[in-house]
């Protein structure tokens, strides 16, 4: 029911305004208010904490629908849900009670602060530190690329609590830092190829004091593991966004192919176009099945690095291919802002980078396979 409701919402309220919002690079305040009412920000938060308590299999369908309308909208939801999941999965009961009910309402949204200027793929290379001082920790450093960096108000921040730890991941912890904490400020924001309307910001932490009660899970040294657990949700989410963008590109293409006439007949009658449409639909369906398999594995408990990695890798590469084919099918018009396909084409590359690049997904997949097929 909720997926059907989101689908109707996307058709009626998102698609008609997406083009304008993206062209003006406008943060979608009105749509966010409507998403709050629909309960999207609370989708995976358990009912006990004021959420809808959806499983991930349902959640990925919601994300796919949102991305079909406008990928940026699904991006605003993604990091929020990821941070809520980390609190639910790894937080103390006190942290769950304190943060999840307010996050479920959608007024206070989450942001994820892992990457830094010199540490993206190599998360263990982060420089941010958190030093214990009595009942508080003092955070120093800067985070880059923070989605929702300006509009979010609860940040999950990865920092080194023991900079001497070897390997470094053993000395990392995650802190829940609230907007307005003295010393936390926004640095530069980025103008991007696509993914418009969503803030991608630098956050600067200068002697930011947070209560020790904001250390996720209450134990030092578990932050890297918590981050990787959260990124599984992020990767499933990006796969869902990729399927949503590709589905939109396919929908527009199969309609256009039946309307556009060349050489005396609709281009959909030309077999070369039919083959493109067949390949596009087949790839989308294959990506969707991988996505659903990963979501189901996540729902069954435990880690799903392999499944999430495969879904993210395949879906994001597929999205890149399908949006290019959509552009070709639209001919010269596809290259203009008269049609939405150029937006899909610009939104697709971020799917290849966000929550870990394709190269990193391949490394994750290979590591899992080598464990699974180890011969000694
Ligand atoms: C729009 C946007 C939003 C983002 N939002 C967030 C966010 O909310 N929170 C957050 O923490 N981060 C966020 N990120 C950061 C994102 O996760 C990183 O950009 C991504 O992980 C890649 O890191 P990097 O940019 O440092 O590239 P690098 O790590 O420098 O990689 C550069 C290239 O080298 C390749 N490479 C690196 N290491 C290897 C290796 N071992 N083997 C093979 N190839 C390798 C990469 O695949 C890539 O092709 C965002 C990024 C963007 C662009």
PDB file of N, CA, C and O in Angstrom, residues 245-254 272-288 314 318-319 321-330 341:
ATOM      1  N   UNK A 245      16.056   5.641 -11.696  1.00  0.00           N
ATOM      2  CA  UNK A 245      16.440   6.550 -12.798  1.00  0.00           C
ATOM      3  C   UNK A 245      16.309   5.813 -14.131  1.00  0.00           C
ATOM      4  O   UNK A 245      15.760   6.332 -15.106  1.00  0.00           O
ATOM      5  N   UNK A 246      16.846   4.584 -14.168  1.00  0.00           N
ATOM      6  CA  UNK A 246      16.833   3.811 -15.419  1.00  0.00           C
ATOM      7  C   UNK A 246      15.399   3.525 -15.852  1.00  0.00           C
ATOM      8  O   UNK A 246      15.075   3.579 -17.047  1.00  0.00           O
ATOM      9  N   UNK A 247      14.529   3.231 -14.894  1.00  0.00           N
ATOM     10  CA  UNK A 247      13.125   2.960 -15.238  1.00  0.00           C
ATOM     11  C   UNK A 247      12.485   4.205 -15.849  1.00  0.00           C
ATOM     12  O   UNK A 247      11.743   4.112 -16.835  1.00  0.00           O
ATOM     13  N   UNK A 248      12.785   5.358 -15.282  1.00  0.00           N
ATOM     14  CA  UNK A 248      12.246   6.608 -15.835  1.00  0.00           C
ATOM     15  C   UNK A 248      12.760   6.816 -17.260  1.00  0.00           C
ATOM     16  O   UNK A 248      11.992   7.205 -18.157  1.00  0.00           O
ATOM     17  N   UNK A 249      14.050   6.540 -17.473  1.00  0.00           N
ATOM     18  CA  UNK A 249      14.640   6.707 -18.812  1.00  0.00           C
ATOM     19  C   UNK A 249      13.988   5.750 -19.805  1.00  0.00           C
ATOM     20  O   UNK A 249      13.699   6.119 -20.959  1.00  0.00           O
ATOM     21  N   UNK A 250      13.732   4.531 -19.351  1.00  0.00           N
ATOM     22  CA  UNK A 250      13.077   3.550 -20.227  1.00  0.00           C
ATOM     23  C   UNK A 250      11.642   3.992 -20.534  1.00  0.00           C
ATOM     24  O   UNK A 250      11.215   3.950 -21.690  1.00  0.00           O
ATOM     25  N   UNK A 251      10.915   4.396 -19.496  1.00  0.00           N
ATOM     26  CA  UNK A 251       9.512   4.810 -19.705  1.00  0.00           C
ATOM     27  C   UNK A 251       9.424   5.926 -20.745  1.00  0.00           C
ATOM     28  O   UNK A 251       8.593   5.888 -21.649  1.00  0.00           O
ATOM     29  N   UNK A 252      10.293   6.923 -20.593  1.00  0.00           N
ATOM     30  CA  UNK A 252      10.268   8.045 -21.538  1.00  0.00           C
ATOM     31  C   UNK A 252      10.639   7.568 -22.945  1.00  0.00           C
ATOM     32  O   UNK A 252      10.075   8.034 -23.935  1.00  0.00           O
ATOM     33  N   UNK A 253      11.591   6.643 -23.010  1.00  0.00           N
ATOM     34  CA  UNK A 253      12.088   6.185 -24.313  1.00  0.00           C
ATOM     35  C   UNK A 253      11.051   5.375 -25.071  1.00  0.00           C
ATOM     36  O   UNK A 253      10.869   5.550 -26.279  1.00  0.00           O
ATOM     37  N   UNK A 254      10.365   4.478 -24.375  1.00  0.00           N
ATOM     38  CA  UNK A 254       9.405   3.617 -25.104  1.00  0.00           C
ATOM     39  C   UNK A 254       8.196   4.439 -25.560  1.00  0.00           C
ATOM     40  O   UNK A 254       7.609   4.155 -26.605  1.00  0.00           O
ATOM     41  N   UNK A 272      16.432  -1.845 -34.805  1.00  0.00           N
ATOM     42  CA  UNK A 272      17.576  -1.385 -33.993  1.00  0.00           C
ATOM     43  C   UNK A 272      17.081  -0.705 -32.713  1.00  0.00           C
ATOM     44  O   UNK A 272      17.680  -0.857 -31.644  1.00  0.00           O
ATOM     45  N   UNK A 273      15.971   0.029 -32.822  1.00  0.00           N
ATOM     46  CA  UNK A 273      15.395   0.674 -31.632  1.00  0.00           C
ATOM     47  C   UNK A 273      14.752  -0.375 -30.726  1.00  0.00           C
ATOM     48  O   UNK A 273      14.870  -0.325 -29.497  1.00  0.00           O
ATOM     49  N   UNK A 274      14.088  -1.340 -31.334  1.00  0.00           N
ATOM     50  CA  UNK A 274      13.467  -2.414 -30.530  1.00  0.00           C
ATOM     51  C   UNK A 274      14.519  -3.146 -29.704  1.00  0.00           C
ATOM     52  O   UNK A 274      14.290  -3.510 -28.549  1.00  0.00           O
ATOM     53  N   UNK A 275      15.678  -3.362 -30.311  1.00  0.00           N
ATOM     54  CA  UNK A 275      16.735  -4.074 -29.571  1.00  0.00           C
ATOM     55  C   UNK A 275      17.230  -3.255 -28.384  1.00  0.00           C
ATOM     56  O   UNK A 275      17.494  -3.798 -27.316  1.00  0.00           O
ATOM     57  N   UNK A 276      17.325  -1.968 -28.612  1.00  0.00           N
ATOM     58  CA  UNK A 276      17.732  -1.096 -27.488  1.00  0.00           C
ATOM     59  C   UNK A 276      16.709  -1.209 -26.351  1.00  0.00           C
ATOM     60  O   UNK A 276      17.073  -1.366 -25.196  1.00  0.00           O
ATOM     61  N   UNK A 277      15.425  -1.110 -26.715  1.00  0.00           N
ATOM     62  CA  UNK A 277      14.379  -1.162 -25.687  1.00  0.00           C
ATOM     63  C   UNK A 277      14.405  -2.504 -24.948  1.00  0.00           C
ATOM     64  O   UNK A 277      14.269  -2.563 -23.723  1.00  0.00           O
ATOM     65  N   UNK A 278      14.606  -3.572 -25.707  1.00  0.00           N
ATOM     66  CA  UNK A 278      14.639  -4.909 -25.087  1.00  0.00           C
ATOM     67  C   UNK A 278      15.817  -5.025 -24.129  1.00  0.00           C
ATOM     68  O   UNK A 278      15.675  -5.518 -22.995  1.00  0.00           O
ATOM     69  N   UNK A 279      16.966  -4.544 -24.561  1.00  0.00           N
ATOM     70  CA  UNK A 279      18.161  -4.624 -23.700  1.00  0.00           C
ATOM     71  C   UNK A 279      17.985  -3.756 -22.452  1.00  0.00           C
ATOM     72  O   UNK A 279      18.345  -4.161 -21.342  1.00  0.00           O
ATOM     73  N   UNK A 280      17.427  -2.571 -22.643  1.00  0.00           N
ATOM     74  CA  UNK A 280      17.230  -1.660 -21.495  1.00  0.00           C
ATOM     75  C   UNK A 280      16.323  -2.322 -20.460  1.00  0.00           C
ATOM     76  O   UNK A 280      16.658  -2.391 -19.266  1.00  0.00           O
ATOM     77  N   UNK A 281      15.175  -2.834 -20.903  1.00  0.00           N
ATOM     78  CA  UNK A 281      14.202  -3.425 -19.969  1.00  0.00           C
ATOM     79  C   UNK A 281      14.795  -4.655 -19.279  1.00  0.00           C
ATOM     80  O   UNK A 281      14.581  -4.878 -18.083  1.00  0.00           O
ATOM     81  N   UNK A 282      15.555  -5.447 -20.025  1.00  0.00           N
ATOM     82  CA  UNK A 282      16.132  -6.677 -19.448  1.00  0.00           C
ATOM     83  C   UNK A 282      17.164  -6.328 -18.373  1.00  0.00           C
ATOM     84  O   UNK A 282      17.192  -6.921 -17.291  1.00  0.00           O
ATOM     85  N   UNK A 283      17.998  -5.334 -18.673  1.00  0.00           N
ATOM     86  CA  UNK A 283      19.025  -4.932 -17.698  1.00  0.00           C
ATOM     87  C   UNK A 283      18.382  -4.346 -16.440  1.00  0.00           C
ATOM     88  O   UNK A 283      18.843  -4.588 -15.324  1.00  0.00           O
ATOM     89  N   UNK A 284      17.336  -3.553 -16.628  1.00  0.00           N
ATOM     90  CA  UNK A 284      16.664  -2.954 -15.468  1.00  0.00           C
ATOM     91  C   UNK A 284      16.090  -4.060 -14.579  1.00  0.00           C
ATOM     92  O   UNK A 284      16.236  -4.044 -13.359  1.00  0.00           O
ATOM     93  N   UNK A 285      15.460  -5.039 -15.224  1.00  0.00           N
ATOM     94  CA  UNK A 285      14.843  -6.124 -14.451  1.00  0.00           C
ATOM     95  C   UNK A 285      15.914  -6.932 -13.710  1.00  0.00           C
ATOM     96  O   UNK A 285      15.723  -7.319 -12.550  1.00  0.00           O
ATOM     97  N   UNK A 286      17.049  -7.164 -14.369  1.00  0.00           N
ATOM     98  CA  UNK A 286      18.136  -7.915 -13.721  1.00  0.00           C
ATOM     99  C   UNK A 286      18.658  -7.145 -12.503  1.00  0.00           C
ATOM    100  O   UNK A 286      18.886  -7.723 -11.427  1.00  0.00           O
ATOM    101  N   UNK A 287      18.815  -5.837 -12.660  1.00  0.00           N
ATOM    102  CA  UNK A 287      19.295  -5.014 -11.543  1.00  0.00           C
ATOM    103  C   UNK A 287      18.275  -5.025 -10.405  1.00  0.00           C
ATOM    104  O   UNK A 287      18.646  -5.119  -9.231  1.00  0.00           O
ATOM    105  N   UNK A 288      17.003  -4.966 -10.767  1.00  0.00           N
ATOM    106  CA  UNK A 288      15.956  -4.953  -9.730  1.00  0.00           C
ATOM    107  C   UNK A 288      15.982  -6.261  -8.929  1.00  0.00           C
ATOM    108  O   UNK A 288      15.810  -6.253  -7.702  1.00  0.00           O
ATOM    109  N   UNK A 314      26.142  -3.560 -10.221  1.00  0.00           N
ATOM    110  CA  UNK A 314      25.403  -3.854 -11.453  1.00  0.00           C
ATOM    111  C   UNK A 314      24.394  -2.753 -11.776  1.00  0.00           C
ATOM    112  O   UNK A 314      24.303  -2.291 -12.911  1.00  0.00           O
ATOM    113  N   UNK A 318      24.520  -0.339 -14.970  1.00  0.00           N
ATOM    114  CA  UNK A 318      23.343  -0.478 -15.830  1.00  0.00           C
ATOM    115  C   UNK A 318      22.687   0.889 -16.066  1.00  0.00           C
ATOM    116  O   UNK A 318      22.303   1.240 -17.179  1.00  0.00           O
ATOM    117  N   UNK A 319      22.583   1.660 -15.004  1.00  0.00           N
ATOM    118  CA  UNK A 319      21.922   2.970 -15.082  1.00  0.00           C
ATOM    119  C   UNK A 319      22.666   3.880 -16.065  1.00  0.00           C
ATOM    120  O   UNK A 319      22.047   4.584 -16.872  1.00  0.00           O
ATOM    121  N   UNK A 321      24.467   2.921 -18.611  1.00  0.00           N
ATOM    122  CA  UNK A 321      24.237   2.430 -19.978  1.00  0.00           C
ATOM    123  C   UNK A 321      22.831   2.776 -20.462  1.00  0.00           C
ATOM    124  O   UNK A 321      22.637   3.239 -21.585  1.00  0.00           O
ATOM    125  N   UNK A 322      21.845   2.540 -19.602  1.00  0.00           N
ATOM    126  CA  UNK A 322      20.451   2.732 -20.010  1.00  0.00           C
ATOM    127  C   UNK A 322      20.149   4.213 -20.268  1.00  0.00           C
ATOM    128  O   UNK A 322      19.446   4.557 -21.221  1.00  0.00           O
ATOM    129  N   UNK A 323      20.705   5.091 -19.435  1.00  0.00           N
ATOM    130  CA  UNK A 323      20.414   6.515 -19.650  1.00  0.00           C
ATOM    131  C   UNK A 323      21.073   7.021 -20.938  1.00  0.00           C
ATOM    132  O   UNK A 323      20.534   7.895 -21.615  1.00  0.00           O
ATOM    133  N   UNK A 324      22.224   6.445 -21.299  1.00  0.00           N
ATOM    134  CA  UNK A 324      22.852   6.809 -22.576  1.00  0.00           C
ATOM    135  C   UNK A 324      21.997   6.318 -23.745  1.00  0.00           C
ATOM    136  O   UNK A 324      21.788   7.046 -24.723  1.00  0.00           O
ATOM    137  N   UNK A 325      21.472   5.100 -23.635  1.00  0.00           N
ATOM    138  CA  UNK A 325      20.610   4.573 -24.700  1.00  0.00           C
ATOM    139  C   UNK A 325      19.347   5.431 -24.828  1.00  0.00           C
ATOM    140  O   UNK A 325      18.879   5.687 -25.937  1.00  0.00           O
ATOM    141  N   UNK A 326      18.827   5.870 -23.684  1.00  0.00           N
ATOM    142  CA  UNK A 326      17.627   6.720 -23.710  1.00  0.00           C
ATOM    143  C   UNK A 326      17.924   8.019 -24.457  1.00  0.00           C
ATOM    144  O   UNK A 326      17.114   8.507 -25.249  1.00  0.00           O
ATOM    145  N   UNK A 327      19.106   8.545 -24.213  1.00  0.00           N
ATOM    146  CA  UNK A 327      19.509   9.778 -24.885  1.00  0.00           C
ATOM    147  C   UNK A 327      19.618   9.554 -26.396  1.00  0.00           C
ATOM    148  O   UNK A 327      19.151  10.357 -27.205  1.00  0.00           O
ATOM    149  N   UNK A 328      20.189   8.412 -26.770  1.00  0.00           N
ATOM    150  CA  UNK A 328      20.306   8.097 -28.210  1.00  0.00           C
ATOM    151  C   UNK A 328      18.918   7.998 -28.844  1.00  0.00           C
ATOM    152  O   UNK A 328      18.700   8.496 -29.948  1.00  0.00           O
ATOM    153  N   UNK A 329      17.993   7.314 -28.149  1.00  0.00           N
ATOM    154  CA  UNK A 329      16.642   7.115 -28.712  1.00  0.00           C
ATOM    155  C   UNK A 329      15.953   8.466 -28.928  1.00  0.00           C
ATOM    156  O   UNK A 329      15.210   8.649 -29.888  1.00  0.00           O
ATOM    157  N   UNK A 330      16.248   9.408 -28.067  1.00  0.00           N
ATOM    158  CA  UNK A 330      15.637  10.742 -28.206  1.00  0.00           C
ATOM    159  C   UNK A 330      16.356  11.618 -29.235  1.00  0.00           C
ATOM    160  O   UNK A 330      15.947  12.772 -29.450  1.00  0.00           O
ATOM    161  N   UNK A 341      15.418  13.222 -20.334  1.00  0.00           N
ATOM    162  CA  UNK A 341      16.500  12.227 -20.449  1.00  0.00           C
ATOM    163  C   UNK A 341      17.880  12.816 -20.174  1.00  0.00           C
ATOM    164  O   UNK A 341      18.754  12.128 -19.656  1.00  0.00           O
TER     165      UNK A 341
END
